Amino acid sequence: MKVKVTMQDIADRLNISKNSVSQALSGKDGVSEETRQLIIDAANEMGYIYSRGRKSTEEEVGTFAILASEFAFSKRNFFGEIYLSIEKEAAKRNKRMVIQSIDKHAAENLILPPILLDQSVEGILILSHITNPYIQAVTNTGIPTVLIDHHHPDLMADSILTNNRYAAYTAVQH
């Protein structure tokens, strides 16, 4: 019986993130052309079958998910501004946002929202920190994921961080 080759198998072989494999195979930005070709060659060699489904066009509405802990959502001043900025940019690009609060039970038991399991979103933004195992479970879906205001060296995901050092420097100078 032939074993199905997964994006994770390709990532493991090339010692890169599953997100990079997903981005390369779907033709999205985020990987260099050299890396993209390396991934495509490995996928072909390993017998990976990629079903692209329907490609979205500029006119079509795409969907992405915003995940955050209940704690992060309670910090309205900080994350509220981030959320409003994301919402404005999404509207400009005809993208639909799905917001999902992750409670402690879901985080501890690695229960992912159904919208991630049926692959109906194009990308995921994770606001702040949930837990590393939960974030790893999210990135293991293969859906491109970006962490906002969180980074950990064990997590293979892009991150957008606030510049806390410069902010502290500015505050001290003031």
Tab-separated table of C-alpha atoms in Angstrom:
chain	number	residue	atom	x	y	z
A	1	MET	CA	0.000	0.000	0.000
A	2	LYS	CA	1.389	3.373	-1.055
A	3	VAL	CA	1.770	5.890	1.770
A	4	LYS	CA	0.447	9.378	1.062
A	5	VAL	CA	3.203	11.997	1.027
A	6	THR	CA	2.346	15.085	3.076
A	7	MET	CA	3.644	18.642	3.130
A	8	GLN	CA	5.201	17.794	6.499
A	9	ASP	CA	7.153	14.941	4.853
A	10	ILE	CA	8.577	17.402	2.325
A	11	ALA	CA	9.338	19.946	5.067
A	12	ASP	CA	11.121	17.297	7.149
A	13	ARG	CA	13.182	16.142	4.189
A	14	LEU	CA	14.295	19.694	3.372
A	15	ASN	CA	14.552	20.799	7.021
A	16	ILE	CA	12.182	23.740	6.476
A	17	SER	CA	8.756	24.710	7.801
A	18	LYS	CA	5.535	23.184	6.562
A	19	ASN	CA	4.319	26.745	5.932
A	20	SER	CA	7.161	27.283	3.464
A	21	VAL	CA	6.169	24.121	1.627
A	22	SER	CA	2.543	25.258	1.503
A	23	GLN	CA	3.492	28.709	0.223
A	24	ALA	CA	5.766	27.279	-2.446
A	25	LEU	CA	3.291	24.699	-3.724
A	26	SER	CA	0.399	27.160	-3.799
A	27	GLY	CA	2.467	29.758	-5.668
A	28	LYS	CA	2.203	32.331	-2.885
A	29	ASP	CA	4.869	34.809	-1.835
A	30	GLY	CA	6.992	34.074	1.186
A	31	VAL	CA	9.693	31.820	-0.246
A	32	SER	CA	12.511	32.561	-2.667
A	33	GLU	CA	12.323	31.183	-6.188
A	34	GLU	CA	15.319	28.966	-5.416
A	35	THR	CA	13.552	27.472	-2.376
A	36	ARG	CA	10.283	27.164	-4.309
A	37	GLN	CA	12.017	25.126	-7.022
A	38	LEU	CA	13.764	22.969	-4.399
A	39	ILE	CA	10.386	22.233	-2.787
A	40	ILE	CA	8.681	21.485	-6.112
A	41	ASP	CA	11.516	19.151	-7.116
A	42	ALA	CA	11.345	17.316	-3.770
A	43	ALA	CA	7.548	17.082	-3.984
A	44	ASN	CA	7.734	15.572	-7.472
A	45	GLU	CA	10.494	13.172	-6.465
A	46	MET	CA	8.577	12.029	-3.381
A	47	GLY	CA	5.308	11.589	-5.305
A	48	TYR	CA	3.415	14.354	-3.564
A	49	ILE	CA	0.030	15.131	-5.113
A	50	TYR	CA	-1.060	18.733	-4.691
A	51	SER	CA	-4.703	19.526	-5.396
A	52	ARG	CA	-4.913	23.255	-5.759
A	53	GLY	CA	-8.662	23.427	-5.973
A	54	ARG	CA	-9.952	26.694	-7.403
A	55	LYS	CA	-7.548	29.594	-7.516
A	56	SER	CA	-8.968	32.798	-6.156
A	57	THR	CA	-8.975	35.953	-8.226
A	58	GLU	CA	-8.845	39.562	-7.088
A	59	GLU	CA	-12.624	39.835	-7.442
A	60	GLU	CA	-13.352	36.816	-5.269
A	61	VAL	CA	-13.658	37.100	-1.536
A	62	GLY	CA	-10.961	35.216	0.313
A	63	THR	CA	-11.151	34.287	3.963
A	64	PHE	CA	-8.576	34.365	6.698
A	65	ALA	CA	-8.856	33.601	10.381
A	66	ILE	CA	-7.764	35.624	13.370
A	67	LEU	CA	-7.138	33.490	16.447
A	68	ALA	CA	-6.420	34.821	19.913
A	69	SER	CA	-6.739	33.746	23.493
A	70	GLU	CA	-9.583	35.143	25.544
A	71	PHE	CA	-6.928	37.094	27.458
A	72	ALA	CA	-5.613	38.769	24.295
A	73	PHE	CA	-9.129	39.743	23.241
A	74	SER	CA	-9.636	41.304	26.676
A	75	LYS	CA	-6.755	43.732	25.986
A	76	ARG	CA	-8.884	46.017	23.853
A	77	ASN	CA	-6.589	49.034	23.724
A	78	PHE	CA	-3.576	47.218	22.297
A	79	PHE	CA	-5.108	44.406	20.269
A	80	GLY	CA	-8.170	46.458	19.407
A	81	GLU	CA	-6.000	48.826	17.377
A	82	ILE	CA	-4.267	45.919	15.681
A	83	TYR	CA	-7.619	44.316	14.883
A	84	LEU	CA	-9.025	47.564	13.423
A	85	SER	CA	-5.946	47.952	11.215
A	86	ILE	CA	-6.285	44.376	9.976
A	87	GLU	CA	-9.985	44.922	9.311
A	88	LYS	CA	-9.293	48.037	7.186
A	89	GLU	CA	-6.631	46.257	5.132
A	90	ALA	CA	-8.857	43.215	4.654
A	91	ALA	CA	-11.697	45.385	3.357
A	92	LYS	CA	-9.345	47.038	0.839
A	93	ARG	CA	-8.408	43.601	-0.479
A	94	ASN	CA	-11.920	42.118	-0.508
A	95	LYS	CA	-11.005	39.619	2.188
A	96	ARG	CA	-13.339	38.224	4.807
A	97	MET	CA	-12.174	37.763	8.387
A	98	VAL	CA	-13.277	35.052	10.748
A	99	ILE	CA	-12.468	35.779	14.377
A	100	GLN	CA	-12.079	32.902	16.800
A	101	SER	CA	-11.423	33.156	20.518
A	102	ILE	CA	-9.431	30.219	21.869
A	103	ASP	CA	-10.376	29.349	25.432
A	104	LYS	CA	-8.138	27.544	27.920
A	105	HIS	CA	-9.824	24.155	27.309
A	106	ALA	CA	-9.301	24.364	23.539
A	107	ALA	CA	-5.679	25.463	23.985
A	108	GLU	CA	-4.860	22.705	26.474
A	109	ASN	CA	-6.548	19.996	24.397
A	110	LEU	CA	-5.332	21.269	21.018
A	111	ILE	CA	-8.888	21.685	19.737
A	112	LEU	CA	-8.680	23.628	16.493
A	113	PRO	CA	-11.609	25.648	15.154
A	114	PRO	CA	-13.522	23.723	12.456
A	115	ILE	CA	-12.780	26.414	9.871
A	116	LEU	CA	-9.097	25.432	10.061
A	117	LEU	CA	-9.780	21.744	9.732
A	118	ASP	CA	-11.826	22.037	6.544
A	119	GLN	CA	-9.143	24.244	4.936
A	120	SER	CA	-11.643	27.000	4.089
A	121	VAL	CA	-9.265	29.810	5.053
A	122	GLU	CA	-6.297	31.081	3.076
A	123	GLY	CA	-4.290	32.298	6.035
A	124	ILE	CA	-4.216	32.618	9.794
A	125	LEU	CA	-3.178	35.461	12.068
A	126	ILE	CA	-2.558	34.594	15.708
A	127	LEU	CA	-2.722	37.582	18.032
A	128	SER	CA	-0.375	37.313	21.000
A	129	HIS	CA	0.396	34.003	22.657
A	130	ILE	CA	-1.876	31.027	23.108
A	131	THR	CA	0.429	28.085	23.910
A	132	ASN	CA	3.353	26.812	21.861
A	133	PRO	CA	1.792	23.352	21.361
A	134	TYR	CA	-1.467	24.977	20.192
A	135	ILE	CA	0.331	27.313	17.802
A	136	GLN	CA	2.312	24.315	16.508
A	137	ALA	CA	-0.965	22.452	15.901
A	138	VAL	CA	-2.240	25.458	13.932
A	139	THR	CA	0.907	25.691	11.800
A	140	ASN	CA	0.772	21.928	11.206
A	141	THR	CA	-2.436	22.478	9.203
A	142	GLY	CA	-0.232	23.832	6.415
A	143	ILE	CA	-2.245	27.042	6.235
A	144	PRO	CA	0.126	30.029	6.104
A	145	THR	CA	0.258	31.457	9.622
A	146	VAL	CA	1.656	34.722	10.996
A	147	LEU	CA	2.127	35.383	14.701
A	148	ILE	CA	1.423	38.928	15.849
A	149	ASP	CA	3.258	40.112	18.952
A	150	HIS	CA	4.619	36.662	19.725
A	151	HIS	CA	7.690	34.720	18.706
A	152	HIS	CA	9.351	31.561	19.932
A	153	PRO	CA	12.409	29.933	18.344
A	154	ASP	CA	10.740	26.499	18.407
A	155	LEU	CA	7.815	27.722	16.285
A	156	MET	CA	8.332	27.739	12.532
A	157	ALA	CA	6.099	30.682	11.695
A	158	ASP	CA	6.535	34.248	10.571
A	159	SER	CA	6.145	36.852	13.307
A	160	ILE	CA	5.324	40.536	13.518
A	161	LEU	CA	6.626	41.990	16.757
A	162	THR	CA	6.345	45.324	18.469
A	163	ASN	CA	9.609	47.131	18.972
A	164	ASN	CA	9.604	47.074	22.767
A	165	ARG	CA	13.297	47.942	23.113
A	166	TYR	CA	12.977	51.115	21.081
A	167	ALA	CA	9.778	52.027	22.921
A	168	ALA	CA	11.573	51.629	26.256
A	169	TYR	CA	14.492	53.677	24.970
A	170	THR	CA	12.128	56.436	23.836
A	171	ALA	CA	10.315	56.412	27.176
A	172	VAL	CA	13.587	56.694	29.110
A	173	GLN	CA	14.804	59.502	26.832
A	174	HIS	CA	11.554	61.388	27.418
